[in-house]
Short mmCIF file of C-alpha atoms in Angstrom, two decimals:
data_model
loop_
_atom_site.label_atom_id
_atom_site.label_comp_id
_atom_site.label_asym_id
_atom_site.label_seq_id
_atom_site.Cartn_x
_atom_site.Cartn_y
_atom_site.Cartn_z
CA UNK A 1 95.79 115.25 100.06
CA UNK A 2 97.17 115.78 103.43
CA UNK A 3 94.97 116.21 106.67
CA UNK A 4 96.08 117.18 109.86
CA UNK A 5 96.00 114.73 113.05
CA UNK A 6 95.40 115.40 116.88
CA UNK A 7 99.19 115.03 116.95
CA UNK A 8 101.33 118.25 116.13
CA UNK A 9 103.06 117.72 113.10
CA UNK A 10 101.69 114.51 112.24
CA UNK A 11 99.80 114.14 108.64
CA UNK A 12 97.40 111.73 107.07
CA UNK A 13 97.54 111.10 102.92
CA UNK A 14 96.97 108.65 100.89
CA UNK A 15 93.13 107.20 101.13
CA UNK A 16 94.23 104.00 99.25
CA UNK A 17 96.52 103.12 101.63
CA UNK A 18 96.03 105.59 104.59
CA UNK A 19 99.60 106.80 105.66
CA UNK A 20 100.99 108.53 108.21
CA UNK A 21 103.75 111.38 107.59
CA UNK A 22 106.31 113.82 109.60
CA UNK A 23 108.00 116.42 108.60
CA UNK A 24 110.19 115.49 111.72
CA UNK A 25 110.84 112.07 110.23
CA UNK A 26 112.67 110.75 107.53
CA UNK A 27 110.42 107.64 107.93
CA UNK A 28 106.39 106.98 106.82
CA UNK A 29 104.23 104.27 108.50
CA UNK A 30 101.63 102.49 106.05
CA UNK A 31 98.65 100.65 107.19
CA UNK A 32 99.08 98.10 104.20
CA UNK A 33 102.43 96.93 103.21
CA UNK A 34 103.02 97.42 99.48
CA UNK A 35 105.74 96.24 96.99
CA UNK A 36 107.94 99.88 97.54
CA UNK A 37 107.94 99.59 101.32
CA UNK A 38 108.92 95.74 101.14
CA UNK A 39 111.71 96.17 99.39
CA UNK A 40 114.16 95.80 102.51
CA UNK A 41 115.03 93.01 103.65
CA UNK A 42 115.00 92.94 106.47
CA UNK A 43 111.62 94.31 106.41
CA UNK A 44 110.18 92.12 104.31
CA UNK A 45 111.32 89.06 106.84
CA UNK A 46 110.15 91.36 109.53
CA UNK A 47 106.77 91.33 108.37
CA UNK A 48 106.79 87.92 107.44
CA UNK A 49 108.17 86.63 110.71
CA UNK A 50 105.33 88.73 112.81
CA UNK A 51 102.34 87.38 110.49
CA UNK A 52 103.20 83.94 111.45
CA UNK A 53 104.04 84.62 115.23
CA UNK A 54 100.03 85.92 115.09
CA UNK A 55 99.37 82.95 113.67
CA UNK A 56 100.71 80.21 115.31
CA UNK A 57 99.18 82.17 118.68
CA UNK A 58 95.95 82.06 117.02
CA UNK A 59 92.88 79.84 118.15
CA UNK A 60 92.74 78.55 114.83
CA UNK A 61 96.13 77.43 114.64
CA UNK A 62 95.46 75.44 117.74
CA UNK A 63 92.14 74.15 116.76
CA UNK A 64 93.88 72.99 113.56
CA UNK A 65 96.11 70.94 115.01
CA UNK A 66 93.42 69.14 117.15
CA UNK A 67 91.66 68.85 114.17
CA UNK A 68 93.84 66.72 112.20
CA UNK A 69 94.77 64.40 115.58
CA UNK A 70 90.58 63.89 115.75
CA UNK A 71 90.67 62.88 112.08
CA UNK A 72 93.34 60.10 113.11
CA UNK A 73 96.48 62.17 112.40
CA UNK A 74 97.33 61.19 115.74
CA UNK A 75 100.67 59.33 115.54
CA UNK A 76 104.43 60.09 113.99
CA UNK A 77 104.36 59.31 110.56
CA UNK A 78 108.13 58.18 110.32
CA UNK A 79 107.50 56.06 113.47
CA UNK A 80 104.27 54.59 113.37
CA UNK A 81 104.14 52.96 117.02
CA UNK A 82 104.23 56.24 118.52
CA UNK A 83 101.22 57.90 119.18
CA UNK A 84 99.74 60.18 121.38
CA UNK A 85 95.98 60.55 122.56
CA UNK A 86 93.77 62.51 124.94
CA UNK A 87 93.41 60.61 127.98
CA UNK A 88 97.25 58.97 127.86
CA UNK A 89 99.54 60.68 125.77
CA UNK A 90 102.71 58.44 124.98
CA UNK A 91 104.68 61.10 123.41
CA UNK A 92 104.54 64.62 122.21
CA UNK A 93 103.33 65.03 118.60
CA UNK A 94 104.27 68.00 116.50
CA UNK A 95 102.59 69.36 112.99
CA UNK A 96 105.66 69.78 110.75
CA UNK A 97 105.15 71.70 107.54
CA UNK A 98 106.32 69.34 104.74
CA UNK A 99 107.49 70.38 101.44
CA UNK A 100 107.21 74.33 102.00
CA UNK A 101 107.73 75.63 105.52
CA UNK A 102 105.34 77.60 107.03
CA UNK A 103 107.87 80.78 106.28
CA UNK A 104 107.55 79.75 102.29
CA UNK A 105 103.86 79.42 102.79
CA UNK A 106 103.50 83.31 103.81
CA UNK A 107 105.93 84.57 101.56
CA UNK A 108 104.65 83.13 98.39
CA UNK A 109 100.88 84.46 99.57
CA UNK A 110 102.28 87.58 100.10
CA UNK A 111 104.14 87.85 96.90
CA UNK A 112 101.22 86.66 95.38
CA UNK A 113 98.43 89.28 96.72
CA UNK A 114 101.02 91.93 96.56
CA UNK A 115 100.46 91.54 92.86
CA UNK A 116 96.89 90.69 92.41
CA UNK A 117 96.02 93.95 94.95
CA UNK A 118 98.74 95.99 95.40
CA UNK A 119 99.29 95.81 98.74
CA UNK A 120 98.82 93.44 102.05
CA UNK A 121 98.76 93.94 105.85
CA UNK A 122 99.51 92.04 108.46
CA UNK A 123 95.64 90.85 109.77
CA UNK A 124 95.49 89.84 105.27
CA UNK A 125 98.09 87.62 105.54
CA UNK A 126 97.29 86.01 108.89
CA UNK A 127 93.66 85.46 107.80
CA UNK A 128 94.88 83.77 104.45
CA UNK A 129 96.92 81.86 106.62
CA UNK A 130 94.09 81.07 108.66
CA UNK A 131 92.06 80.25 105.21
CA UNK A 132 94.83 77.76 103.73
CA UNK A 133 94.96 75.84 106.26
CA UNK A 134 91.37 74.96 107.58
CA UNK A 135 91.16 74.13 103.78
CA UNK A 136 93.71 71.65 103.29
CA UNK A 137 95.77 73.10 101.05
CA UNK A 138 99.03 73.88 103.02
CA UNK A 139 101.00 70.33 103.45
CA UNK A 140 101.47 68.92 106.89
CA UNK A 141 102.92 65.92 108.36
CA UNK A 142 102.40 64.56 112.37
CA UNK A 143 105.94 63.96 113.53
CA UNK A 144 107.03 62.90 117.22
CA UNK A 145 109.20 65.43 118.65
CA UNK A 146 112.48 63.87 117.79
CA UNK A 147 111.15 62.34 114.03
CA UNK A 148 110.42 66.52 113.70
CA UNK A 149 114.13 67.68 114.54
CA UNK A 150 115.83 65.38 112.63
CA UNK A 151 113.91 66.36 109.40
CA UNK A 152 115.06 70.01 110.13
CA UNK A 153 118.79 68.98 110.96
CA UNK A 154 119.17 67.13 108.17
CA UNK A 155 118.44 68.74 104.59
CA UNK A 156 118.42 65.14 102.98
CA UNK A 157 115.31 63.26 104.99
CA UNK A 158 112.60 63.51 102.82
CA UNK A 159 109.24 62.87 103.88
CA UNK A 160 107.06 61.75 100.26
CA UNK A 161 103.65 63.44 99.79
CA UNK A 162 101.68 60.38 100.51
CA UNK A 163 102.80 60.52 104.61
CA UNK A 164 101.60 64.35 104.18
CA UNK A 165 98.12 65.58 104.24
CA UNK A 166 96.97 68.72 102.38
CA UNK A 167 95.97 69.75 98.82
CA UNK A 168 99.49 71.52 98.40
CA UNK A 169 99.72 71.84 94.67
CA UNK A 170 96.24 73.55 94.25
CA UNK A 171 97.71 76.34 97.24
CA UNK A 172 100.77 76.43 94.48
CA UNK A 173 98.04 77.02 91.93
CA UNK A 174 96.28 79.52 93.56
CA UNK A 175 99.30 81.28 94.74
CA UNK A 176 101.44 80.94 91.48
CA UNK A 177 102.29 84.58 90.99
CA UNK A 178 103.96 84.56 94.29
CA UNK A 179 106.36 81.57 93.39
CA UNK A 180 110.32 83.19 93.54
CA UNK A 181 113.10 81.10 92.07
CA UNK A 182 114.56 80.20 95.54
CA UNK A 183 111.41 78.37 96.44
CA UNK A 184 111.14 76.50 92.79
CA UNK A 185 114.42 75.85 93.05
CA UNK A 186 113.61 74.33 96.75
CA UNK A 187 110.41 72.52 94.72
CA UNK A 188 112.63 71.12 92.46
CA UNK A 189 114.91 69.67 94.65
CA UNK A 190 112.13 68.39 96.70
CA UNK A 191 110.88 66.27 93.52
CA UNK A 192 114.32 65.18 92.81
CA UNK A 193 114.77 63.71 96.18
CA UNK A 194 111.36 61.91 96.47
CA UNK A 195 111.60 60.46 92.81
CA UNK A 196 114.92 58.54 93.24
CA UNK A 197 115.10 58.25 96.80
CA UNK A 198 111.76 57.29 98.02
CA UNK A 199 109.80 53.90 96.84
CA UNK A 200 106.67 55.67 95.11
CA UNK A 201 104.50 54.40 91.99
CA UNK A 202 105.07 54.99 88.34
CA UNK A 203 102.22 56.85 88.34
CA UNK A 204 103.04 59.39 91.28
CA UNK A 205 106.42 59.98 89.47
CA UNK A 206 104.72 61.36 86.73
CA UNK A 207 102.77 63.28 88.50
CA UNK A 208 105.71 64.68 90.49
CA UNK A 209 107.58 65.29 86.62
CA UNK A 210 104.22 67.18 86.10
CA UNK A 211 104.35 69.36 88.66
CA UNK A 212 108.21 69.98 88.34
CA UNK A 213 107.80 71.19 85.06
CA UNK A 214 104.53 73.57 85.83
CA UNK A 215 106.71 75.25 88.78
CA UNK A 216 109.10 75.96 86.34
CA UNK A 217 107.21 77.53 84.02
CA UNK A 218 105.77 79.64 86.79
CA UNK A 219 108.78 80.66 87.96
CA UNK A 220 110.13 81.42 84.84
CA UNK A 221 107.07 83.70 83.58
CA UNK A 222 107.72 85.52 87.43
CA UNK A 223 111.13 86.46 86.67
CA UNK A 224 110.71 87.35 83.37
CA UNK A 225 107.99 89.58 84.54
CA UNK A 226 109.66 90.63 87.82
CA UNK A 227 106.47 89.09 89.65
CA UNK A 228 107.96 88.77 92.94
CA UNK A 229 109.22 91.25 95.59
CA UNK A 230 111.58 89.02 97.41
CA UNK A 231 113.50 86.32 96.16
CA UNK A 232 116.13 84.74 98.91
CA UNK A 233 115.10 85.75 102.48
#
């Protein structure tokens, strides 16, 4: 049911999901974002890319940080002689998402909730955000400034999950409906690299095989499905 606004020719419908309507403009504006109005592309990254900019600006993301370098995350993890402290700081240390960036972090939440309740707005998915990371399960790894652009120059350093810190496969758990086949795919490859590059146990190997072959049956029930909204962004 429509209701008039204080502004001429602007309508309100839709109680669910209060939206606003012209019949000047080709165009609707949502309060919640659901599957229908993320189907663009450039949208969808849009929406994405704003969430985390909120984010990373928040106090929370900052506290976070501090956080980790209190619990004695304070030094690169590739080069362990370089650390950095509060009263003399020998270099600049960065949080580097490991594993998933911080862009596959949001999307797979936001694939996710989009199916559990239909829709998502912006303040949801920095909150959840907010929520994953104050409990551990989003993977991070301290890296000196230059340790942090070589991982993202070159697609072959691998960092193993026991430099990282962070429950990551229970957020992959909890999140599993929002798991594309890009970002298995980017899983997979992960595993591969750690399990014949890097000099881990028998034991974590397995465990890695494990978890390999629960992301692909995830992302196989999601595309048989269609559970997903987005798939390479």
């Amino acid at each position: 049911m429509y209701q008039q606004t204080n502004v001429p020719d602007i309508f309100i419908y839709n109680d669910i999901n209060p939206t606003l309507h012209s019949p000047n403009s080709t165009y609707e504006i949502s309060f919640a974002q659901t599957e229908e109005s993320l189907l663009d592309i450039e949208v969808f990254r849009n929406f994405i890319s704003n969430a985390i900019t909120r984010f990373r600006h928040s106090r929370t993301y900052k506290n976070y940080k501090a956080h980790l370098m209190q619990m004695g995350m304070d030094r690169c993890q590739v080069h362990g002689n370089i650390h950095s402290d509060e009263d003399n700081e020998m270099a600049t240390i960065e949080m580097h998402h490991n594993i998933l960036t911080i862009f596959d972090v949001a999307v797979i939440i936001t694939n996710h909730m989009l199916k559990v309740q239909n829709s998502i707005t912006t303040f949801d998915l920095v909150e959840l955000l907010k929520m994953e990371h104050t409990n551990h399960r989003v993977c991070t790894v301290m890296l000196s400034k230059t340790a942090h652009q070589l991982v993202h120059a070159d697609n072959d350093f691998v960092i193993p999950p026991s430099m990282c810190f962070g429950n990551w496969t229970e957020f992959l758990e909890r999140y599993k409906l929002g798991i594309t086949p890009d970002i298995a795919m980017k899983l997979l490859h992960y595993i591969k690299m750690v399990t014949t590059k890097c000099d881990i146990s028998k034991k974590e190997t397995l465990r890695l095989l494990s978890i390999r072959q629960t992301v692909l049956d995830w992302s196989g029930y999601n595309e048989q499905q269609g559970l997903y909204t987005q798939t390479d962004i």
